[in-house]
XYZ file of C-alpha atoms in Angstrom:
672
model
C 205.453 145.411 95.524
C 204.320 143.699 92.339
C 201.410 145.890 91.251
C 199.588 144.758 88.151
C 197.301 147.229 86.477
C 193.920 145.544 86.593
C 193.008 145.256 82.973
C 191.946 141.798 81.894
C 195.356 140.932 80.422
C 195.697 138.457 77.555
C 199.274 137.194 77.638
C 199.335 134.563 74.925
C 196.754 132.289 73.319
C 197.709 128.789 72.232
C 195.739 125.956 70.709
C 194.038 123.405 72.935
C 195.862 120.234 73.875
C 195.918 117.483 76.449
C 196.585 118.527 80.009
C 195.837 117.210 83.439
C 192.297 118.145 84.451
C 192.596 121.009 86.916
C 190.348 121.787 89.837
C 187.672 124.177 88.556
C 186.065 125.466 91.763
C 188.225 127.682 93.942
C 189.348 125.593 96.948
C 189.825 126.775 100.487
C 193.591 126.500 100.170
C 196.056 128.123 97.780
C 194.833 128.269 94.209
C 195.336 130.141 90.988
C 195.150 133.894 91.383
C 197.723 136.557 91.725
C 198.349 138.043 94.180
C 197.090 135.299 96.524
C 197.436 136.596 100.063
C 197.136 133.710 102.489
C 194.388 131.284 101.431
C 192.634 131.866 98.123
C 189.238 133.049 99.321
C 187.441 133.503 95.973
C 184.326 131.462 95.331
C 182.138 130.675 92.355
C 178.417 131.427 92.232
C 177.515 127.819 93.065
C 179.690 127.677 96.173
C 177.926 127.007 99.474
C 180.037 129.810 100.958
C 178.231 132.428 98.863
C 175.052 133.505 100.665
C 171.805 134.442 98.947
C 172.363 138.043 100.069
C 175.743 138.130 98.285
C 174.232 136.529 95.183
C 171.654 139.323 95.102
C 174.474 141.869 95.151
C 176.319 139.882 92.496
C 173.271 140.007 90.219
C 173.760 143.788 90.014
C 177.384 143.469 88.894
C 178.505 143.073 85.290
C 181.456 142.068 83.162
C 182.941 144.517 80.647
C 183.561 142.823 77.295
C 184.951 143.907 73.944
C 182.292 143.803 71.242
C 184.797 142.055 68.995
C 184.922 139.178 71.509
C 181.163 139.190 72.038
C 180.418 138.768 68.330
C 176.970 138.891 66.735
C 173.780 137.626 68.358
C 172.116 134.588 66.788
C 168.758 133.200 67.926
C 168.742 135.494 70.956
C 172.234 134.648 72.241
C 175.878 135.567 71.766
C 178.650 132.995 71.436
C 181.755 134.854 72.654
C 185.229 134.079 71.351
C 186.531 132.885 74.720
C 189.826 131.179 75.505
C 190.648 128.853 78.378
C 192.269 130.689 81.284
C 195.105 128.172 81.562
C 196.105 128.415 77.929
C 195.637 132.188 77.727
C 198.150 132.660 80.551
C 200.359 129.564 80.046
C 199.306 128.320 83.480
C 200.536 125.148 85.124
C 197.782 122.498 84.833
C 197.002 122.363 88.560
C 196.310 126.116 88.833
C 192.787 127.040 89.930
C 190.132 127.837 87.296
C 192.377 126.552 84.486
C 189.406 125.451 82.352
C 187.214 128.502 82.917
C 186.671 130.806 79.910
C 188.425 134.168 79.609
C 185.770 136.389 78.061
C 185.787 139.853 79.653
C 188.379 142.486 80.468
C 187.002 144.441 83.465
C 184.162 144.528 85.993
C 181.314 147.018 86.571
C 178.215 147.484 88.746
C 174.771 149.040 88.539
C 174.014 152.297 90.375
C 170.774 153.348 88.641
C 168.396 151.512 86.294
C 170.465 152.574 83.267
C 173.770 153.729 84.807
C 176.837 151.646 85.573
C 180.233 152.351 87.212
C 183.637 150.954 86.272
C 187.248 152.205 86.115
C 188.373 155.018 83.850
C 191.171 152.813 82.540
C 188.591 150.186 81.498
C 186.589 152.666 79.398
C 188.979 155.384 78.305
C 186.718 157.497 76.070
C 183.337 157.640 74.347
C 184.718 155.968 71.181
C 186.236 153.250 73.374
C 182.936 152.811 75.237
C 181.131 152.383 71.910
C 183.282 149.282 71.296
C 182.335 147.605 74.589
C 179.301 146.035 76.243
C 178.254 145.128 79.785
C 177.174 141.565 80.557
C 175.130 140.580 83.617
C 174.907 137.079 85.125
C 178.128 135.757 83.627
C 178.520 133.291 86.502
C 178.846 129.535 86.983
C 175.665 128.422 88.726
C 176.809 124.797 88.704
C 180.228 123.133 88.359
C 179.306 121.939 84.861
C 178.120 125.319 83.581
C 180.245 126.113 80.492
C 178.820 129.601 79.749
C 179.441 129.007 76.061
C 176.581 131.372 75.190
C 175.313 134.643 76.674
C 171.599 135.535 76.494
C 171.065 138.697 74.470
C 168.830 140.100 77.215
C 171.820 140.160 79.601
C 173.962 142.309 77.286
C 173.808 146.116 77.404
C 175.574 148.563 75.115
C 177.223 151.843 76.086
C 175.119 154.911 75.367
C 177.214 157.729 76.863
C 180.074 158.400 79.248
C 178.557 160.741 81.842
C 181.521 161.395 84.148
C 185.105 160.202 83.895
C 188.430 160.651 85.670
C 191.726 158.866 85.349
C 194.107 160.891 87.483
C 196.901 158.300 87.581
C 197.649 154.624 88.048
C 196.272 153.319 91.337
C 194.633 156.641 92.164
C 191.394 158.357 91.094
C 190.103 156.172 88.287
C 186.370 155.931 87.498
C 183.807 156.074 84.702
C 180.059 156.648 85.154
C 178.275 155.331 82.054
C 174.726 155.463 80.745
C 173.539 152.165 79.216
C 171.474 151.835 76.057
C 168.369 150.840 78.061
C 167.262 150.321 81.677
C 168.256 147.072 83.393
C 165.208 145.229 84.670
C 164.995 142.763 87.542
C 168.172 143.960 89.287
C 168.441 146.514 92.051
C 170.852 149.436 91.754
C 173.496 149.204 94.454
C 173.742 151.585 97.394
C 176.930 153.657 97.538
C 178.685 155.076 100.604
C 178.308 158.835 100.457
C 180.886 161.530 101.157
C 181.540 161.954 104.865
C 180.453 158.414 105.795
C 183.083 156.263 107.504
C 184.570 153.223 105.772
C 182.991 150.006 107.058
C 185.979 147.701 106.761
C 185.203 144.777 109.063
C 183.350 142.506 106.626
C 184.337 143.476 103.084
C 183.703 141.349 99.982
C 184.892 141.979 96.407
C 182.594 140.824 93.586
C 183.923 140.867 90.038
C 185.518 139.039 87.133
C 189.223 138.306 87.729
C 190.958 137.555 84.417
C 187.584 138.195 82.739
C 186.340 134.757 83.816
C 182.912 134.003 85.372
C 181.941 136.060 88.439
C 183.893 135.429 91.627
C 183.303 136.435 95.239
C 186.501 137.305 97.174
C 185.092 136.652 100.624
C 187.861 137.555 103.038
C 190.256 140.426 103.451
C 191.263 143.100 105.902
C 192.008 146.788 105.449
C 195.753 147.432 105.588
C 195.811 151.187 105.005
C 193.005 153.731 104.836
C 194.057 156.915 103.043
C 192.128 159.927 101.786
C 192.017 158.777 98.157
C 191.859 155.032 98.623
C 192.354 152.070 100.925
C 194.227 148.772 100.520
C 192.974 145.323 101.520
C 194.200 141.729 101.453
C 191.386 140.503 99.181
C 192.452 138.166 96.379
C 192.121 140.114 93.134
C 193.793 140.208 89.709
C 193.446 141.785 86.252
C 189.759 141.797 85.349
C 188.777 142.912 88.862
C 189.315 146.496 87.709
C 186.005 148.234 88.250
C 184.790 145.743 90.872
C 182.753 146.997 93.797
C 184.002 146.217 97.286
C 180.972 145.728 99.549
C 180.176 145.782 103.219
C 178.757 142.248 103.412
C 176.458 143.147 106.316
C 174.685 146.132 104.718
C 175.349 145.515 101.013
C 176.613 149.082 100.656
C 179.483 149.704 98.235
C 182.519 150.938 100.156
C 185.003 151.371 97.333
C 185.909 150.834 93.677
C 188.763 148.382 93.032
C 191.417 150.030 90.885
C 194.667 148.065 91.004
C 196.598 145.344 92.772
C 197.850 141.862 91.956
C 201.254 140.690 90.840
C 203.327 139.338 88.024
C 203.319 135.631 87.342
C 206.104 133.343 88.453
C 207.564 130.974 85.880
C 208.621 127.456 86.706
C 209.602 124.321 84.815
C 206.693 121.909 84.858
C 207.928 118.838 86.724
C 204.922 116.550 86.978
C 203.938 113.349 85.155
C 207.453 112.034 84.380
C 207.774 108.356 83.443
C 210.961 106.303 83.183
C 211.951 105.640 79.572
C 215.536 104.310 79.635
C 218.216 103.644 82.240
C 221.655 104.514 80.893
C 223.736 102.770 83.534
C 225.993 105.823 83.607
C 226.927 107.718 86.781
C 225.268 111.038 87.388
C 228.406 113.041 86.649
C 228.532 111.863 83.015
C 226.254 112.499 80.026
C 223.104 110.686 78.952
C 224.309 110.266 75.361
C 225.969 112.182 72.585
C 222.883 114.400 72.203
C 223.155 116.224 75.491
C 224.689 116.493 78.911
C 223.009 115.681 82.190
C 220.895 118.697 83.110
C 219.274 117.614 86.376
C 215.701 117.751 85.206
C 215.845 120.648 82.770
C 214.621 120.149 79.265
C 216.173 118.443 76.252
C 214.923 119.803 72.930
C 211.272 120.250 71.976
C 208.128 118.193 72.353
C 208.075 115.303 69.886
C 204.847 113.442 69.185
C 203.299 114.892 72.318
C 206.137 113.889 74.695
C 209.054 115.767 76.232
C 212.295 114.037 77.181
C 214.645 114.929 80.018
C 217.882 113.513 81.320
C 217.845 113.122 85.105
C 219.737 111.487 87.924
C 217.807 108.601 89.557
C 219.264 106.384 92.315
C 222.831 107.212 91.347
C 222.555 106.751 87.593
C 221.406 108.809 84.632
C 218.055 107.972 83.117
C 215.941 109.267 80.259
C 212.399 110.119 81.307
C 209.395 111.452 79.397
C 206.079 113.132 80.166
C 203.062 114.394 78.178
C 203.611 117.845 76.693
C 201.617 120.867 77.723
C 199.812 122.345 74.741
C 201.919 125.512 74.776
C 205.317 124.470 76.079
C 207.169 124.623 72.783
C 206.477 128.359 73.077
C 207.643 128.464 76.709
C 210.512 125.957 76.619
C 208.880 123.645 79.121
C 207.788 126.347 81.553
C 204.372 127.314 82.891
C 203.127 130.132 85.124
C 201.892 130.301 88.677
C 200.350 133.352 90.214
C 202.375 134.932 92.964
C 201.541 133.866 96.507
C 202.390 135.551 99.760
C 201.322 135.401 103.390
C 198.979 137.680 105.277
C 201.718 138.407 107.814
C 204.050 139.563 105.037
C 201.401 141.993 103.813
C 200.834 143.378 107.285
C 204.491 143.803 108.229
C 206.108 144.486 104.834
C 203.475 145.549 102.297
C 206.077 145.970 99.558
C 206.448 142.160 99.563
C 202.847 141.632 98.435
C 200.366 143.360 96.167
C 197.222 144.196 98.142
C 194.061 145.275 96.395
C 193.620 149.041 96.216
C 190.093 150.512 96.188
C 189.377 154.206 95.755
C 186.899 155.800 98.122
C 183.408 156.306 96.736
C 183.266 160.033 97.450
C 185.315 160.664 94.299
C 182.471 159.525 92.042
C 179.310 159.205 94.176
C 178.343 162.782 93.335
C 177.986 161.850 89.652
C 175.530 159.015 90.230
C 171.900 159.827 89.438
C 169.508 160.636 86.620
C 171.121 162.813 83.953
C 169.057 164.905 81.513
C 170.129 166.362 78.178
C 168.600 169.591 76.811
C 169.381 170.438 73.180
C 168.770 173.324 70.781
C 169.110 172.261 67.142
C 168.912 173.729 63.611
C 171.125 176.715 64.378
C 172.612 179.254 61.963
C 176.035 179.655 60.416
C 178.346 181.876 62.474
C 180.210 184.124 60.037
C 183.735 185.377 60.687
C 183.655 188.056 63.376
C 179.976 187.442 64.149
C 178.453 186.951 67.580
C 175.371 184.955 68.530
C 173.508 184.052 71.725
C 171.977 180.577 71.887
C 169.424 179.763 74.580
C 168.106 176.616 76.303
C 165.468 176.437 79.022
C 166.029 173.897 81.807
C 163.196 172.895 84.208
C 163.430 173.634 87.920
C 166.089 171.871 90.006
C 169.639 172.182 91.312
C 172.734 171.119 89.367
C 175.034 168.521 90.902
C 177.057 168.328 87.679
C 176.802 169.966 84.271
C 178.543 169.799 80.887
C 178.197 171.679 77.585
C 178.659 170.412 74.025
C 178.471 172.066 70.608
C 177.942 170.134 67.366
C 179.677 171.542 64.280
C 178.428 170.681 60.778
C 180.706 169.890 57.854
C 181.670 173.166 56.091
C 181.441 173.347 52.321
C 184.906 174.854 51.881
C 188.411 173.381 51.806
C 191.634 175.401 51.902
C 194.412 173.690 49.930
C 193.439 170.408 51.535
C 194.639 171.622 54.915
C 192.740 171.235 58.165
C 190.622 174.232 59.133
C 191.277 175.500 62.642
C 188.437 177.564 64.057
C 188.682 180.106 66.851
C 185.383 180.104 68.696
C 185.026 182.220 71.827
C 182.304 180.858 74.130
C 180.752 181.846 77.452
C 178.046 179.942 79.317
C 175.682 182.258 81.194
C 173.588 180.973 84.098
C 169.985 182.246 84.393
C 171.130 184.432 87.304
C 173.819 186.067 85.159
C 176.851 184.120 86.422
C 179.299 183.647 83.548
C 181.505 180.617 82.848
C 184.144 181.439 80.183
C 184.749 178.338 78.055
C 187.747 177.175 76.072
C 186.925 177.281 72.346
C 190.243 176.364 70.773
C 191.058 173.006 69.220
C 188.118 172.797 66.775
C 189.626 171.132 63.720
C 186.954 169.163 61.909
C 183.291 169.549 61.055
C 180.827 166.760 61.618
C 181.907 166.502 65.269
C 180.431 167.236 68.670
C 182.865 169.200 70.845
C 183.054 169.293 74.623
C 183.708 172.709 76.193
C 185.390 173.340 79.533
C 185.886 176.309 81.848
C 189.143 174.816 83.183
C 192.028 176.618 81.419
C 194.174 173.482 81.132
C 191.465 171.528 79.257
C 191.301 172.308 75.548
C 188.057 171.861 73.633
C 188.050 168.470 71.917
C 185.825 166.133 69.899
C 183.668 164.365 72.463
C 185.700 161.612 74.117
C 185.091 162.168 77.819
C 182.839 164.819 79.358
C 184.316 168.061 80.675
C 182.230 168.932 83.732
C 181.823 172.680 84.287
C 183.830 173.626 87.364
C 181.920 175.566 90.001
C 178.427 174.737 88.671
C 177.404 172.388 91.490
C 174.656 173.637 93.760
C 173.398 176.304 91.376
C 169.688 176.523 90.600
C 169.495 174.783 87.231
C 166.023 175.915 86.262
C 165.616 178.837 83.878
C 167.066 180.070 80.622
C 170.742 179.320 80.002
C 172.647 181.246 77.350
C 175.664 180.219 75.296
C 177.352 183.391 74.006
C 179.460 182.621 70.909
C 181.876 184.762 68.909
C 183.683 183.612 65.795
C 187.134 185.142 66.330
C 188.571 183.428 63.254
C 188.491 184.135 59.523
C 186.222 181.305 58.305
C 182.556 180.748 59.018
C 181.609 178.065 61.558
C 178.448 176.036 60.847
C 176.814 175.470 64.254
C 174.381 172.545 64.078
C 173.295 172.304 67.743
C 174.335 172.797 71.323
C 173.315 170.972 74.473
C 173.457 171.090 78.247
C 173.757 167.795 80.083
C 172.846 168.149 83.752
C 172.542 165.938 86.807
C 169.824 167.544 88.925
C 169.113 166.902 92.607
C 167.117 168.465 95.414
C 169.135 171.267 96.992
C 169.490 169.340 100.277
C 171.167 166.415 98.449
C 173.816 168.437 96.599
C 177.347 167.362 97.575
C 180.594 169.307 97.194
C 182.976 167.637 94.691
C 185.928 166.050 96.458
C 189.454 167.095 95.561
C 191.943 164.248 95.431
C 194.526 164.267 98.200
C 196.510 161.816 100.311
C 196.461 161.628 104.098
C 194.265 164.066 106.026
C 195.189 167.045 103.776
C 196.002 169.083 106.878
C 199.642 169.556 107.745
C 200.759 170.883 111.114
C 203.980 172.074 109.465
C 203.648 175.278 107.415
C 207.294 176.321 107.105
C 209.461 175.965 104.013
C 207.934 178.886 102.072
C 209.958 178.060 98.920
C 209.790 174.941 96.745
C 212.457 172.270 97.191
C 214.200 171.381 93.917
C 216.762 168.618 93.273
C 218.316 168.348 89.794
C 221.029 165.879 90.929
C 223.772 168.240 89.751
C 225.665 168.212 93.031
C 228.307 166.074 94.642
C 228.254 162.251 94.511
C 229.038 159.905 97.423
C 229.706 156.181 97.506
C 226.878 153.965 98.694
C 227.678 152.628 102.156
C 224.830 150.078 102.220
C 225.851 146.444 101.916
C 224.530 144.962 98.690
C 224.209 148.293 96.826
C 227.184 149.328 94.709
C 227.904 152.708 93.121
C 227.364 156.405 93.780
C 224.421 158.435 95.079
C 223.655 162.130 95.014
C 224.583 163.892 98.228
C 221.743 163.684 100.766
C 220.380 160.364 99.490
C 220.735 156.890 100.971
C 219.993 153.367 99.727
C 217.998 150.587 101.369
C 217.776 146.911 100.412
C 214.167 145.702 100.602
C 214.761 142.159 99.284
C 217.988 140.555 100.484
C 217.689 137.797 97.867
C 217.929 140.290 95.015
C 220.747 140.551 92.484
C 223.000 143.330 91.167
C 221.735 146.379 93.058
C 223.575 149.383 91.630
C 223.321 153.188 91.701
C 224.911 155.612 89.219
C 225.298 159.366 89.636
C 225.802 161.325 86.414
C 226.227 165.084 86.107
C 222.454 165.717 85.999
C 220.705 162.490 86.927
C 220.510 159.596 89.392
C 220.064 156.015 88.160
C 219.094 152.803 89.960
C 219.621 149.389 88.335
C 219.159 145.704 89.207
C 218.338 142.340 87.680
C 216.078 140.934 90.401
C 214.713 141.843 93.840
C 213.701 145.192 95.344
C 215.604 148.177 96.716
C 215.105 151.897 97.221
C 216.856 155.233 97.389
C 215.584 157.606 100.077
C 215.823 161.290 100.910
C 215.023 162.312 104.494
C 213.680 165.796 105.205
C 213.177 165.598 108.968
C 209.892 167.541 108.802
C 206.298 166.859 107.804
C 205.849 166.981 104.019
C 202.063 167.293 104.133
C 200.194 169.864 102.015
C 202.798 169.617 99.263
C 203.029 168.064 95.806
C 206.020 166.155 94.473
C 206.821 166.418 90.749
C 209.321 163.939 89.277
C 210.901 163.802 85.822
C 211.969 160.181 85.265
C 212.581 157.300 82.855
C 211.705 153.708 83.825
C 212.756 150.709 81.723
C 211.829 147.268 83.050
C 209.117 144.651 83.462
C 208.885 144.800 87.242
C 207.715 147.871 89.142
C 208.738 151.413 90.030
C 207.030 153.148 92.941
C 207.077 156.494 94.725
C 206.569 156.303 98.483
C 206.177 159.058 101.062
C 206.653 157.600 104.507
C 204.753 154.311 104.350
C 202.241 155.579 101.743
C 202.562 154.235 98.193
C 201.648 157.171 95.956
C 202.520 156.014 92.443
C 203.245 152.741 90.630
C 204.425 152.038 87.084
C 204.758 148.505 85.627
C 205.985 149.191 82.096
C 208.330 151.439 80.167
C 207.674 155.112 80.756
C 209.449 158.426 80.334
C 207.390 161.281 81.697
C 206.895 163.891 84.388
C 204.407 162.915 87.082
C 202.987 164.738 90.096
C 201.707 163.213 93.332
C 200.278 164.699 96.520
C 202.302 164.078 99.673
C 200.511 162.835 102.803
C 200.523 164.536 106.153
C 202.992 162.960 108.558
C 205.511 161.692 105.991
C 209.039 163.009 106.402
C 210.887 161.173 103.619
C 210.537 160.265 99.942
C 211.418 156.818 98.665
C 211.891 155.648 95.062
C 211.493 151.865 94.853
C 212.710 149.641 92.002
C 211.727 145.968 91.912
C 211.333 142.902 89.688
C 210.885 139.150 89.990
C 212.260 138.352 86.530
C 216.045 138.432 86.196
C 216.094 137.963 82.423
C 216.985 141.611 81.848
C 218.260 144.713 83.588
C 215.718 147.001 85.216
C 216.580 150.695 85.434
C 215.117 153.894 86.841
C 216.683 157.270 86.078
C 215.621 160.416 87.943
C 216.348 163.676 86.129
C 214.796 166.132 88.566
C 212.270 166.451 91.361
C 210.564 169.370 93.029
C 208.417 169.673 96.143
C 205.958 172.541 96.217
C 205.554 174.957 99.122
C 202.924 173.840 101.636
C 199.352 175.044 101.420
C 198.880 178.222 103.433
C 196.134 178.718 105.971
């Protein structure tokens, strides 16, 4: 499975040069996108295949763009620093959308007049959000539309991150963001609410693959519907992160695209050759003293815009030339194509393709609505050891979500130039007397606004993403709230203000926050009262699977997933298990023989490669990593799975790819 995290990825940027004119509108057949599953079904705004109803939905979607790329407005318009898609990604000249501009980096969509939704990995914090904007109507409305400028009225800045979660790659990953002003003339999109079934028969993805003008991925089927997310065969790629996936019949958003897509495939560009010289020599000799016959591979660099190659033609060696691609001195005559696979391969062997993954809307739908902020300012200095109660009155209503922030002024003292660490004990008191103890550690600098949390694992921090108060949903919000503060340190703390940010709803519309899980979260098997731990310290056995050499820890087995792969090896050290390869895909598996549901799996690992490493439970893909990582990660195991699979894969054989497992543990099941 070649998962590509769906950022708008800039590989390389080269200067413009002559190239064959590519097809600009997405055709019905295979075209440039990765992963293309079956036919490339994306369409531009001007396509006859895009109905007026879909265009209306598209008008409420936006492109996320870096302010540095957007630049400064002049005469009511921005002129973004775009690059051609083909040159940004070293694409072969006949790849689809080669000449379209790469401008954005993610996708987003409107859910209220001034609120937008995207992925948490697209906007990672409030400071990050401040560096980005949201652009509506970045779409080709005719084949000749260059989109060289963006009307200022279509550009909206980030005001505040309201709710945010980034649990893990290809899992819970959303950001709910307040814009700097309401969006006029566009309707907020309807979102499937918690408890409503997925409508998967006529799904359409609308977004900005690669950060190019808006595209409509018209066809795709649901492959797997899990509790956290579902996978489909829609054609998506980096830049589609944050895209909405719609039910085309009702226009209701069914999911939020999070990841999918594949690595590029490199090939030597072999078009446009012209005969230069016949040598008269047989094909088993050399062209001249400068180089041996290489059967179409490349001789030297581009010279005066031409590349030479020695090739065999009708039994004799010839010199041939072709026009150079603008970037091929950097790529040694190669260009990229986006990976293509068949729909049947995705259905029968999903690890051979990279289907789009969309998280279910119930993870973030509860945070969509009108948020209000209530602030008390001009507060006093809190001396060492002092206590103070601060109060804010909130109008009537019920809280769906709530967060608390405290702004600290700059103190007028410095201690030997060192940072001052304050110890501020805080408790939020509901009007009915319910207390929420808050974390008050981690306050290092004045002149900052700090988010407080009542979750013990979340330390108070300068505002980056909101900490929503756990257990506050459904409470009557109206009345006088109290923030009880105690300075438990030795230096005074200058409190400038505090605020409550609350999403209020009628009591009948309050929803219970969803807890991330996989499968149906109900396991029929409630044995195994103790955790299962494997530190790989035991006996080693030789692999008995053809194509996989080396030793495995006792109780593990290997499986080849791509028979065309190279150098599959396993190594068992005293306290670890390593997998290695140069190309292909294979796995090591541990069978348990019983349902693993209602458990979590924690893995300590190191991955070094440019392909992919995945954790599977049964046929569920729970975790994917595409770049170097050394960490401990935890995933939830689905009901019904009875084995764990670690998958290592890569399409590029230029280096070794390795995964080392140091330990794993499986928690006891949840008890009824």
